[in-house]
Amino acid sequence: MTQHSASVEQPVRTSSGLLRVLGTAFGLALAIGGMVGSGIFRTPGAIVSNAGTLWIAALLLLAGGIQTLLSANIWAEVSTAIPLSGGTVVVVRRAFGDTAALITGWTDALASVASSAQLSVAGAGFLAAILPGLTPYPGLTAAALTILVALINWRGVVMGEAAQMVASVAKAVVIIGLVVLLFRMTPLATSAPAAAPDRAITIGTMLIGYQLVYGAYAGWSLPGYFAEETTDPGRAIPRALFWSVVGVTGLYLLMLVALAHVLPLTLLSGADFPAGIALANVLGPTSGVVLAFIALVTVLSCQNANVMPGTRIMLATARAGYAPRSLTHVNDGGTPEVALLVFTLLCVGLALTGRYELVFILMGTLNMALTAISDLAYFQLRRREPTLTRPFRAIGHPWLPLLALLLDLGILLAVAIADPWGAIYALIAIVIGVVAARLSRKSRTEMPIGAAA
């Protein structure tokens, strides 16, 4: 009996060395950790400023959640039909081949590294607000936070899973606690008009507001980056995608309504940190420390949710032959440790030099492009490989996936029109990555497209 139990509990190791041990709970924690960052405290003011009224702002948030669900419906199919870890690069390579995969892998890795660098710097700032003695050392503090998260993940995927689940639960608890506190506060009085936007509200301003909303949901696709390590990807990944988007949409709406309960529209609209304004009237000088603690928990959860998928992106690009094969090495704990080392060094370097900012600005455009190309890959695979085993089939084919594709392409085009230089810089970054990857690929061997895990 004892031997039988031990054999059942032993994790399954895939041919690449990864451990198949993850489930729905991890997917939920990862997606929530990726979506809910410090932006939940900052973006409500900007969204209301561009929307003009609370109700339009709430509708924009709800519309963003619905669009994300439509995209998740597609991603749930393609990420489980090709059950390899690595995310978009794996799917795009199967659908479109090497050139598109080169672009995708570079873009995804670039966005992930830049995001982690920005999060480490933000975390250092919040930690300094709690421990003022760290204020003169922002770069070193950011590097230390990055290395701490890396060490946790170096211990293995189980340790990374536990850290993500604990951090995401803690984040949810403190944010819900803040929402409850805001609802219990007495609304602040103001002599200004109840609803007087400081600028004319147009279709253009509402589009900007929706772009902010769209960016707030970034990170929803992360459960699909671990298809090879999920015990039942056909069930766990779609469930994690669906419930995380629904839950985060509700959380964003609750935060918006809670802030509107305390702050009049004239204070909420355009406020950089509306939660800080609300808490300052109750907690006084200590409000800054309280918010810094909440934000630090939020940032650490996001940081882990970037490091874990980031290493899988590098692993997938190396397995395809787009990067040194050493990045495919997986330790006994199921962590791609060489990829983790490279990812950490890049993040620390960017955080110390401060050169991550331009790349971070491009992340919105890059993430939108990744979503759009995943949508296109869905239709390509449906057309070219109709008999491909699909543990989950997208709901409402072809109309709901087509609607998702049109919406994602539309928002990408709108962003490119609104910020043409950002689009140009993004294209330059992609071209540089493709050239570098093609040069390095000549001397690499590669895993066959869609090789079984």
Tab-separated table of C-alpha atoms in Angstrom:
chain	number	residue	atom	x	y	z
A	1	MET	CA	0.000	0.000	0.000
A	2	THR	CA	2.781	2.419	0.914
A	3	GLN	CA	4.741	1.704	-2.267
A	4	HIS	CA	1.617	2.174	-4.385
A	5	SER	CA	0.887	5.590	-2.791
A	6	ALA	CA	4.445	6.730	-3.332
A	7	SER	CA	4.338	5.801	-7.009
A	8	VAL	CA	1.054	7.662	-7.507
A	9	GLU	CA	2.390	10.855	-5.945
A	10	GLN	CA	5.637	10.878	-7.933
A	11	PRO	CA	5.479	13.675	-10.523
A	12	VAL	CA	5.636	12.858	-14.222
A	13	ARG	CA	8.725	14.172	-16.012
A	14	THR	CA	8.354	15.062	-19.684
A	15	SER	CA	10.966	14.235	-22.309
A	16	SER	CA	12.410	17.739	-21.940
A	17	GLY	CA	12.836	17.378	-18.176
A	18	LEU	CA	9.882	19.535	-17.124
A	19	LEU	CA	7.552	18.243	-14.404
A	20	ARG	CA	3.865	17.738	-15.115
A	21	VAL	CA	2.537	18.825	-11.707
A	22	LEU	CA	0.454	21.985	-12.242
A	23	GLY	CA	-3.310	22.364	-12.104
A	24	THR	CA	-6.192	24.822	-12.257
A	25	ALA	CA	-5.329	26.531	-8.971
A	26	PHE	CA	-1.862	27.441	-10.229
A	27	GLY	CA	-3.293	28.739	-13.504
A	28	LEU	CA	-5.722	30.953	-11.607
A	29	ALA	CA	-2.982	32.270	-9.317
A	30	LEU	CA	-0.672	32.916	-12.271
A	31	ALA	CA	-3.257	34.773	-14.367
A	32	ILE	CA	-4.454	36.861	-11.429
A	33	GLY	CA	-0.846	37.553	-10.491
A	34	GLY	CA	-0.111	38.691	-14.036
A	35	MET	CA	-3.204	40.846	-14.528
A	36	VAL	CA	-3.566	42.609	-11.190
A	37	GLY	CA	-0.608	44.902	-10.681
A	38	SER	CA	-0.138	48.322	-9.151
A	39	GLY	CA	-2.221	49.630	-12.062
A	40	ILE	CA	-5.384	48.659	-10.194
A	41	PHE	CA	-4.625	51.593	-7.886
A	42	ARG	CA	-3.482	54.028	-10.585
A	43	THR	CA	-5.540	53.494	-13.735
A	44	PRO	CA	-9.072	54.211	-12.385
A	45	GLY	CA	-8.380	57.953	-12.342
A	46	ALA	CA	-7.048	57.967	-15.903
A	47	ILE	CA	-9.914	55.808	-17.166
A	48	VAL	CA	-12.543	58.075	-15.592
A	49	SER	CA	-10.748	61.141	-16.951
A	50	ASN	CA	-10.958	59.792	-20.498
A	51	ALA	CA	-14.461	58.326	-20.138
A	52	GLY	CA	-16.042	61.421	-18.593
A	53	THR	CA	-18.466	59.586	-16.282
A	54	LEU	CA	-18.276	56.743	-13.824
A	55	TRP	CA	-20.761	54.641	-15.775
A	56	ILE	CA	-18.893	54.902	-19.069
A	57	ALA	CA	-15.674	54.018	-17.236
A	58	ALA	CA	-17.394	50.954	-15.751
A	59	LEU	CA	-18.699	49.968	-19.191
A	60	LEU	CA	-15.182	50.261	-20.619
A	61	LEU	CA	-13.858	47.955	-17.893
A	62	LEU	CA	-16.646	45.478	-18.553
A	63	ALA	CA	-16.027	45.646	-22.316
A	64	GLY	CA	-12.321	44.995	-21.716
A	65	GLY	CA	-13.190	41.913	-19.684
A	66	ILE	CA	-15.510	40.631	-22.420
A	67	GLN	CA	-12.902	41.178	-25.136
A	68	THR	CA	-10.320	39.358	-23.012
A	69	LEU	CA	-12.730	36.443	-22.586
A	70	LEU	CA	-13.182	36.262	-26.365
A	71	SER	CA	-9.402	36.116	-26.811
A	72	ALA	CA	-9.090	33.564	-24.012
A	73	ASN	CA	-11.626	31.372	-25.813
A	74	ILE	CA	-9.194	31.142	-28.742
A	75	TRP	CA	-6.073	30.789	-26.614
A	76	ALA	CA	-7.619	27.950	-24.604
A	77	GLU	CA	-7.894	25.894	-27.795
A	78	VAL	CA	-4.527	26.552	-29.414
A	79	SER	CA	-2.432	26.374	-26.226
A	80	THR	CA	-3.880	22.977	-25.292
A	81	ALA	CA	-3.853	21.566	-28.837
A	82	ILE	CA	-0.034	21.889	-28.828
A	83	PRO	CA	0.806	20.915	-25.227
A	84	LEU	CA	4.315	22.346	-24.999
A	85	SER	CA	5.517	24.988	-22.559
A	86	GLY	CA	6.583	28.310	-24.023
A	87	GLY	CA	3.385	30.073	-24.967
A	88	THR	CA	2.802	31.979	-28.171
A	89	VAL	CA	6.053	31.018	-29.892
A	90	VAL	CA	5.070	27.342	-29.785
A	91	VAL	CA	1.637	27.944	-31.312
A	92	VAL	CA	2.834	30.406	-33.952
A	93	ARG	CA	5.653	28.113	-35.031
A	94	ARG	CA	3.192	25.274	-35.614
A	95	ALA	CA	0.834	27.541	-37.541
A	96	PHE	CA	3.157	29.789	-39.569
A	97	GLY	CA	6.679	28.383	-39.373
A	98	ASP	CA	10.026	29.795	-38.367
A	99	THR	CA	9.938	33.427	-39.474
A	100	ALA	CA	6.746	34.256	-37.614
A	101	ALA	CA	7.952	32.237	-34.627
A	102	LEU	CA	11.229	34.167	-34.560
A	103	ILE	CA	9.298	37.431	-34.386
A	104	THR	CA	6.950	36.082	-31.761
A	105	GLY	CA	9.625	34.579	-29.524
A	106	TRP	CA	11.724	37.746	-29.567
A	107	THR	CA	8.697	39.954	-28.939
A	108	ASP	CA	7.408	37.836	-26.070
A	109	ALA	CA	10.819	37.558	-24.404
A	110	LEU	CA	11.442	41.289	-24.781
A	111	ALA	CA	8.121	42.174	-23.186
A	112	SER	CA	8.630	39.715	-20.339
A	113	VAL	CA	12.135	40.921	-19.440
A	114	ALA	CA	11.127	44.586	-19.611
A	115	SER	CA	8.087	43.968	-17.443
A	116	SER	CA	10.165	42.166	-14.812
A	117	ALA	CA	12.728	44.963	-14.751
A	118	GLN	CA	10.016	47.588	-14.295
A	119	LEU	CA	8.359	45.555	-11.545
A	120	SER	CA	11.614	45.181	-9.641
A	121	VAL	CA	12.211	48.937	-9.755
A	122	ALA	CA	8.634	49.632	-8.648
A	123	GLY	CA	8.999	47.076	-5.846
A	124	ALA	CA	12.187	48.776	-4.693
A	125	GLY	CA	10.336	52.080	-4.458
A	126	PHE	CA	7.518	50.583	-2.401
A	127	LEU	CA	9.968	48.787	-0.111
A	128	ALA	CA	11.851	52.049	0.435
A	129	ALA	CA	8.597	53.692	1.526
A	130	ILE	CA	8.311	51.019	4.232
A	131	LEU	CA	12.051	50.937	5.080
A	132	PRO	CA	13.377	54.458	4.401
A	133	GLY	CA	16.955	53.301	4.907
A	134	LEU	CA	16.803	51.654	1.482
A	135	THR	CA	15.965	54.907	-0.310
A	136	PRO	CA	19.582	55.661	-1.428
A	137	TYR	CA	19.906	52.217	-3.032
A	138	PRO	CA	17.029	51.784	-5.501
A	139	GLY	CA	19.057	49.845	-8.068
A	140	LEU	CA	20.535	47.405	-5.566
A	141	THR	CA	17.152	46.884	-3.928
A	142	ALA	CA	15.556	46.179	-7.299
A	143	ALA	CA	18.328	43.707	-8.114
A	144	ALA	CA	17.898	41.991	-4.739
A	145	LEU	CA	14.155	41.557	-5.279
A	146	THR	CA	14.767	40.084	-8.728
A	147	ILE	CA	17.374	37.658	-7.390
A	148	LEU	CA	15.083	36.647	-4.509
A	149	VAL	CA	12.284	35.677	-6.897
A	150	ALA	CA	14.792	33.844	-9.102
A	151	LEU	CA	16.159	31.833	-6.158
A	152	ILE	CA	12.651	30.756	-5.200
A	153	ASN	CA	12.041	29.489	-8.728
A	154	TRP	CA	15.472	27.873	-8.978
A	155	ARG	CA	14.357	25.460	-6.244
A	156	GLY	CA	11.849	24.002	-8.693
A	157	VAL	CA	8.470	24.436	-10.310
A	158	VAL	CA	6.673	23.242	-7.167
A	159	MET	CA	8.333	25.993	-5.135
A	160	GLY	CA	7.510	28.551	-7.839
A	161	GLU	CA	3.913	27.321	-7.872
A	162	ALA	CA	3.631	27.636	-4.084
A	163	ALA	CA	5.133	31.135	-4.119
A	164	GLN	CA	2.727	32.251	-6.855
A	165	MET	CA	-0.314	30.859	-5.067
A	166	VAL	CA	0.632	32.414	-1.728
A	167	ALA	CA	1.437	35.782	-3.327
A	168	SER	CA	-1.772	35.857	-5.399
A	169	VAL	CA	-3.965	34.909	-2.433
A	170	ALA	CA	-2.263	37.554	-0.295
A	171	LYS	CA	-2.770	40.118	-3.039
A	172	ALA	CA	-6.443	39.269	-3.409
A	173	VAL	CA	-6.954	39.487	0.363
A	174	VAL	CA	-5.307	42.897	0.756
A	175	ILE	CA	-7.067	44.374	-2.301
A	176	ILE	CA	-10.482	43.087	-1.207
A	177	GLY	CA	-9.717	44.406	2.269
A	178	LEU	CA	-8.935	47.814	0.771
A	179	VAL	CA	-12.190	47.754	-1.209
A	180	VAL	CA	-14.178	46.948	1.963
A	181	LEU	CA	-12.392	49.759	3.809
A	182	LEU	CA	-13.203	52.221	1.028
A	183	PHE	CA	-16.888	51.294	1.094
A	184	ARG	CA	-16.955	51.876	4.870
A	185	MET	CA	-15.461	55.357	4.560
A	186	THR	CA	-17.527	58.512	4.623
A	187	PRO	CA	-17.583	60.122	1.157
A	188	LEU	CA	-15.391	63.190	0.861
A	189	ALA	CA	-17.193	66.455	0.299
A	190	THR	CA	-16.208	68.944	-2.377
A	191	SER	CA	-17.463	72.335	-3.401
A	192	ALA	CA	-16.780	71.598	-7.073
A	193	PRO	CA	-19.552	70.408	-9.416
A	194	ALA	CA	-20.410	66.734	-9.057
A	195	ALA	CA	-19.416	65.895	-12.609
A	196	ALA	CA	-17.247	68.377	-14.440
A	197	PRO	CA	-14.614	66.779	-16.651
A	198	ASP	CA	-11.575	68.975	-17.162
A	199	ARG	CA	-11.647	68.445	-20.936
A	200	ALA	CA	-14.056	67.590	-23.692
A	201	ILE	CA	-14.943	63.905	-23.850
A	202	THR	CA	-14.786	62.543	-27.382
A	203	ILE	CA	-14.596	59.187	-29.115
A	204	GLY	CA	-10.834	59.698	-29.153
A	205	THR	CA	-10.551	60.164	-25.395
A	206	MET	CA	-12.764	57.152	-24.748
A	207	LEU	CA	-10.555	55.121	-27.090
A	208	ILE	CA	-7.538	56.142	-25.007
A	209	GLY	CA	-9.454	55.086	-21.908
A	210	TYR	CA	-10.188	51.724	-23.484
A	211	GLN	CA	-6.517	51.265	-24.359
A	212	LEU	CA	-5.746	51.730	-20.657
A	213	VAL	CA	-8.409	49.145	-19.828
A	214	TYR	CA	-7.024	46.722	-22.401
A	215	GLY	CA	-3.559	47.050	-20.882
A	216	ALA	CA	-4.944	46.407	-17.406
A	217	TYR	CA	-5.886	42.860	-18.463
A	218	ALA	CA	-2.418	42.030	-19.811
A	219	GLY	CA	-1.186	38.744	-18.370
A	220	TRP	CA	-4.429	36.798	-18.775
A	221	SER	CA	-2.820	34.294	-21.196
A	222	LEU	CA	-0.063	33.057	-18.852
A	223	PRO	CA	-1.666	29.698	-17.858
A	224	GLY	CA	-1.262	28.558	-21.479
A	225	TYR	CA	2.510	28.970	-21.201
A	226	PHE	CA	2.643	25.864	-18.989
A	227	ALA	CA	0.641	23.384	-21.081
A	228	GLU	CA	3.447	20.819	-20.937
A	229	GLU	CA	3.607	21.055	-17.141
A	230	THR	CA	-0.144	20.920	-16.493
A	231	THR	CA	-1.576	17.541	-15.508
A	232	ASP	CA	-4.806	17.986	-17.474
A	233	PRO	CA	-4.303	20.991	-19.765
A	234	GLY	CA	-7.554	20.463	-21.684
A	235	ARG	CA	-9.545	21.143	-18.509
A	236	ALA	CA	-7.234	23.125	-16.230
A	237	ILE	CA	-6.088	25.828	-18.659
A	238	PRO	CA	-9.532	26.828	-20.034
A	239	ARG	CA	-10.941	26.942	-16.490
A	240	ALA	CA	-8.044	29.041	-15.235
A	241	LEU	CA	-8.365	31.457	-18.172
A	242	PHE	CA	-12.124	31.873	-17.809
A	243	TRP	CA	-12.393	32.261	-14.050
A	244	SER	CA	-9.343	34.491	-13.708
A	245	VAL	CA	-10.698	36.966	-16.291
A	246	VAL	CA	-14.154	36.937	-14.680
A	247	GLY	CA	-12.674	37.409	-11.211
A	248	VAL	CA	-10.296	40.197	-12.225
A	249	THR	CA	-13.061	42.020	-14.118
A	250	GLY	CA	-15.155	41.957	-10.954
A	251	LEU	CA	-12.190	43.143	-8.890
A	252	TYR	CA	-11.514	46.095	-11.216
A	253	LEU	CA	-15.186	47.103	-11.159
A	254	LEU	CA	-15.337	46.848	-7.360
A	255	MET	CA	-12.240	49.030	-6.994
A	256	LEU	CA	-13.668	51.645	-9.370
A	257	VAL	CA	-17.024	51.788	-7.569
A	258	ALA	CA	-15.347	51.825	-4.140
A	259	LEU	CA	-13.147	54.763	-5.136
A	260	ALA	CA	-16.165	56.565	-6.599
A	261	HIS	CA	-17.981	56.011	-3.298
A	262	VAL	CA	-15.282	57.913	-1.411
A	263	LEU	CA	-14.058	60.443	-3.955
A	264	PRO	CA	-16.179	62.885	-5.942
A	265	LEU	CA	-15.683	62.708	-9.684
A	266	THR	CA	-13.622	65.897	-9.696
A	267	LEU	CA	-11.042	64.268	-7.393
A	268	LEU	CA	-11.166	60.801	-8.922
A	269	SER	CA	-10.870	61.972	-12.534
A	270	GLY	CA	-7.229	62.114	-13.533
A	271	ALA	CA	-5.855	61.283	-10.064
A	272	ASP	CA	-2.499	59.497	-10.245
A	273	PHE	CA	-3.155	57.529	-7.063
A	274	PRO	CA	-6.831	57.909	-6.062
A	275	ALA	CA	-6.610	55.224	-3.369
A	276	GLY	CA	-3.889	57.294	-1.683
A	277	ILE	CA	-6.139	60.366	-1.633
A	278	ALA	CA	-8.942	58.353	-0.038
A	279	LEU	CA	-6.788	56.666	2.620
A	280	ALA	CA	-4.922	59.846	3.516
A	281	ASN	CA	-8.145	61.314	4.914
A	282	VAL	CA	-8.558	58.370	7.295
A	283	LEU	CA	-5.094	57.115	8.125
A	284	GLY	CA	-3.176	60.356	7.790
A	285	PRO	CA	0.605	60.045	7.290
A	286	THR	CA	0.526	56.267	7.783
A	287	SER	CA	-1.580	55.843	4.643
A	288	GLY	CA	1.553	55.960	2.514
A	289	VAL	CA	3.102	53.021	4.359
A	290	VAL	CA	-0.133	50.999	4.167
A	291	LEU	CA	-0.472	51.559	0.424
A	292	ALA	CA	3.225	50.819	-0.084
A	293	PHE	CA	2.791	47.471	1.658
A	294	ILE	CA	-0.271	46.604	-0.459
A	295	ALA	CA	1.544	47.644	-3.620
A	296	LEU	CA	4.670	45.659	-2.662
A	297	VAL	CA	2.635	42.462	-2.231
A	298	THR	CA	0.999	43.165	-5.587
A	299	VAL	CA	4.306	43.769	-7.364
A	300	LEU	CA	5.991	40.637	-5.951
A	301	SER	CA	3.082	38.523	-7.175
A	302	CYS	CA	3.399	40.079	-10.641
A	303	GLN	CA	7.160	39.602	-10.605
A	304	ASN	CA	6.884	35.859	-9.999
A	305	ALA	CA	4.167	35.700	-12.676
A	306	ASN	CA	6.683	37.184	-15.144
A	307	VAL	CA	9.730	35.127	-14.191
A	308	MET	CA	8.076	31.711	-14.491
A	309	PRO	CA	6.632	32.221	-18.009
A	310	GLY	CA	9.721	34.182	-19.090
A	311	THR	CA	11.966	31.175	-18.542
A	312	ARG	CA	9.548	28.980	-20.529
A	313	ILE	CA	9.642	31.419	-23.450
A	314	MET	CA	13.431	31.160	-23.514
A	315	LEU	CA	13.228	27.383	-23.214
A	316	ALA	CA	10.844	27.194	-26.179
A	317	THR	CA	12.957	29.487	-28.363
A	318	ALA	CA	16.045	27.399	-27.605
A	319	ARG	CA	14.236	24.132	-28.347
A	320	ALA	CA	13.224	25.579	-31.723
A	321	GLY	CA	16.848	26.462	-32.478
A	322	TYR	CA	16.502	30.239	-32.119
A	323	ALA	CA	18.789	30.464	-29.084
A	324	PRO	CA	21.672	28.475	-27.522
A	325	ARG	CA	20.698	24.907	-26.651
A	326	SER	CA	22.012	25.398	-23.114
A	327	LEU	CA	18.812	27.303	-22.367
A	328	THR	CA	16.918	24.014	-22.606
A	329	HIS	CA	18.665	22.531	-19.558
A	330	VAL	CA	16.158	21.723	-16.807
A	331	ASN	CA	17.200	20.984	-13.228
A	332	ASP	CA	15.827	18.236	-11.004
A	333	GLY	CA	13.117	20.545	-9.702
A	334	GLY	CA	11.717	21.092	-13.195
A	335	THR	CA	13.073	24.637	-13.660
A	336	PRO	CA	14.946	25.676	-16.831
A	337	GLU	CA	17.839	26.905	-14.715
A	338	VAL	CA	20.091	28.308	-17.463
A	339	ALA	CA	17.135	30.198	-18.931
A	340	LEU	CA	16.330	31.431	-15.422
A	341	LEU	CA	19.906	32.660	-14.987
A	342	VAL	CA	19.916	34.518	-18.315
A	343	PHE	CA	16.471	35.988	-17.667
A	344	THR	CA	17.541	37.186	-14.207
A	345	LEU	CA	20.768	38.746	-15.467
A	346	LEU	CA	18.891	40.642	-18.181
A	347	CYS	CA	16.316	41.903	-15.682
A	348	VAL	CA	18.970	42.967	-13.166
A	349	GLY	CA	20.965	44.702	-15.893
A	350	LEU	CA	17.953	46.639	-17.140
A	351	ALA	CA	16.891	47.549	-13.616
A	352	LEU	CA	20.357	48.812	-12.676
A	353	THR	CA	20.823	50.846	-15.858
A	354	GLY	CA	17.263	52.150	-16.068
A	355	ARG	CA	17.221	51.348	-19.803
A	356	TYR	CA	14.073	49.270	-19.528
A	357	GLU	CA	11.763	52.283	-19.828
A	358	LEU	CA	11.590	52.469	-23.636
A	359	VAL	CA	11.011	48.737	-23.892
A	360	PHE	CA	8.359	48.933	-21.180
A	361	ILE	CA	6.555	51.675	-23.093
A	362	LEU	CA	6.455	49.322	-26.097
A	363	MET	CA	5.003	46.452	-24.068
A	364	GLY	CA	1.399	47.451	-24.701
A	365	THR	CA	1.885	47.355	-28.471
A	366	LEU	CA	3.932	44.160	-28.270
A	367	ASN	CA	1.330	42.352	-26.152
A	368	MET	CA	-1.479	43.412	-28.489
A	369	ALA	CA	0.494	42.094	-31.456
A	370	LEU	CA	1.019	38.760	-29.677
A	371	THR	CA	-2.715	38.397	-29.046
A	372	ALA	CA	-3.544	39.205	-32.670
A	373	ILE	CA	-1.057	36.705	-34.073
A	374	SER	CA	-2.420	34.027	-31.712
A	375	ASP	CA	-5.885	34.697	-33.137
A	376	LEU	CA	-4.551	34.297	-36.675
A	377	ALA	CA	-2.766	31.087	-35.676
A	378	TYR	CA	-6.099	29.698	-34.474
A	379	PHE	CA	-7.703	30.128	-37.906
A	380	GLN	CA	-4.589	28.835	-39.671
A	381	LEU	CA	-4.538	25.656	-37.582
A	382	ARG	CA	-8.276	25.138	-38.040
A	383	ARG	CA	-7.829	25.428	-41.808
A	384	ARG	CA	-4.604	23.455	-42.208
A	385	GLU	CA	-4.981	20.831	-39.476
A	386	PRO	CA	-8.694	20.117	-39.007
A	387	THR	CA	-7.935	16.684	-37.513
A	388	LEU	CA	-5.519	18.013	-34.876
A	389	THR	CA	-6.461	16.735	-31.426
A	390	ARG	CA	-8.061	19.603	-29.547
A	391	PRO	CA	-8.783	18.859	-25.864
A	392	PHE	CA	-10.742	22.134	-25.766
A	393	ARG	CA	-12.567	23.538	-28.781
A	394	ALA	CA	-13.278	27.268	-28.922
A	395	ILE	CA	-16.908	28.112	-28.201
A	396	GLY	CA	-18.946	29.676	-31.019
A	397	HIS	CA	-16.635	28.814	-33.900
A	398	PRO	CA	-16.197	30.618	-36.241
A	399	TRP	CA	-18.161	33.720	-35.223
A	400	LEU	CA	-16.914	34.377	-31.690
A	401	PRO	CA	-13.262	33.769	-32.656
A	402	LEU	CA	-13.747	36.010	-35.700
A	403	LEU	CA	-15.178	38.743	-33.475
A	404	ALA	CA	-12.167	38.397	-31.171
A	405	LEU	CA	-9.779	38.679	-34.121
A	406	LEU	CA	-11.476	41.827	-35.448
A	407	LEU	CA	-11.489	43.447	-32.009
A	408	ASP	CA	-7.847	42.608	-31.336
A	409	LEU	CA	-6.735	43.853	-34.761
A	410	GLY	CA	-8.866	46.960	-34.282
A	411	ILE	CA	-7.316	47.897	-30.950
A	412	LEU	CA	-3.821	47.219	-32.349
A	413	LEU	CA	-4.517	49.505	-35.330
A	414	ALA	CA	-5.963	52.198	-33.057
A	415	VAL	CA	-2.861	52.146	-30.865
A	416	ALA	CA	-0.589	52.346	-33.909
A	417	ILE	CA	-2.524	55.373	-35.185
A	418	ALA	CA	-2.547	57.070	-31.790
A	419	ASP	CA	1.150	56.392	-31.173
A	420	PRO	CA	2.899	55.954	-34.561
A	421	TRP	CA	6.382	56.353	-33.107
A	422	GLY	CA	5.669	53.617	-30.596
A	423	ALA	CA	4.626	51.338	-33.453
A	424	ILE	CA	7.791	52.215	-35.392
A	425	TYR	CA	10.016	51.498	-32.377
A	426	ALA	CA	8.209	48.200	-31.868
A	427	LEU	CA	8.864	47.223	-35.481
A	428	ILE	CA	12.537	48.162	-35.141
A	429	ALA	CA	12.855	46.032	-32.000
A	430	ILE	CA	11.210	43.100	-33.757
A	431	VAL	CA	13.461	43.407	-36.837
A	432	ILE	CA	16.605	43.502	-34.672
A	433	GLY	CA	15.450	40.398	-32.838
A	434	VAL	CA	14.692	38.532	-36.060
A	435	VAL	CA	18.087	39.353	-37.585
A	436	ALA	CA	19.950	38.319	-34.436
A	437	ALA	CA	17.955	35.128	-34.047
A	438	ARG	CA	18.424	34.137	-37.698
A	439	LEU	CA	22.182	34.636	-37.439
A	440	SER	CA	22.422	32.531	-34.294
A	441	ARG	CA	20.086	29.862	-35.640
A	442	LYS	CA	22.475	28.808	-38.411
A	443	SER	CA	24.642	26.966	-35.899
A	444	ARG	CA	21.806	25.468	-33.837
A	445	THR	CA	19.919	22.222	-34.022
A	446	GLU	CA	16.206	22.381	-33.464
A	447	MET	CA	13.287	20.341	-32.167
A	448	PRO	CA	10.684	19.414	-34.815
A	449	ILE	CA	7.669	21.705	-34.941
A	450	GLY	CA	5.033	20.537	-32.493
A	451	ALA	CA	7.202	17.733	-31.101
A	452	ALA	CA	5.371	15.813	-28.442
A	453	ALA	CA	6.023	16.602	-24.826
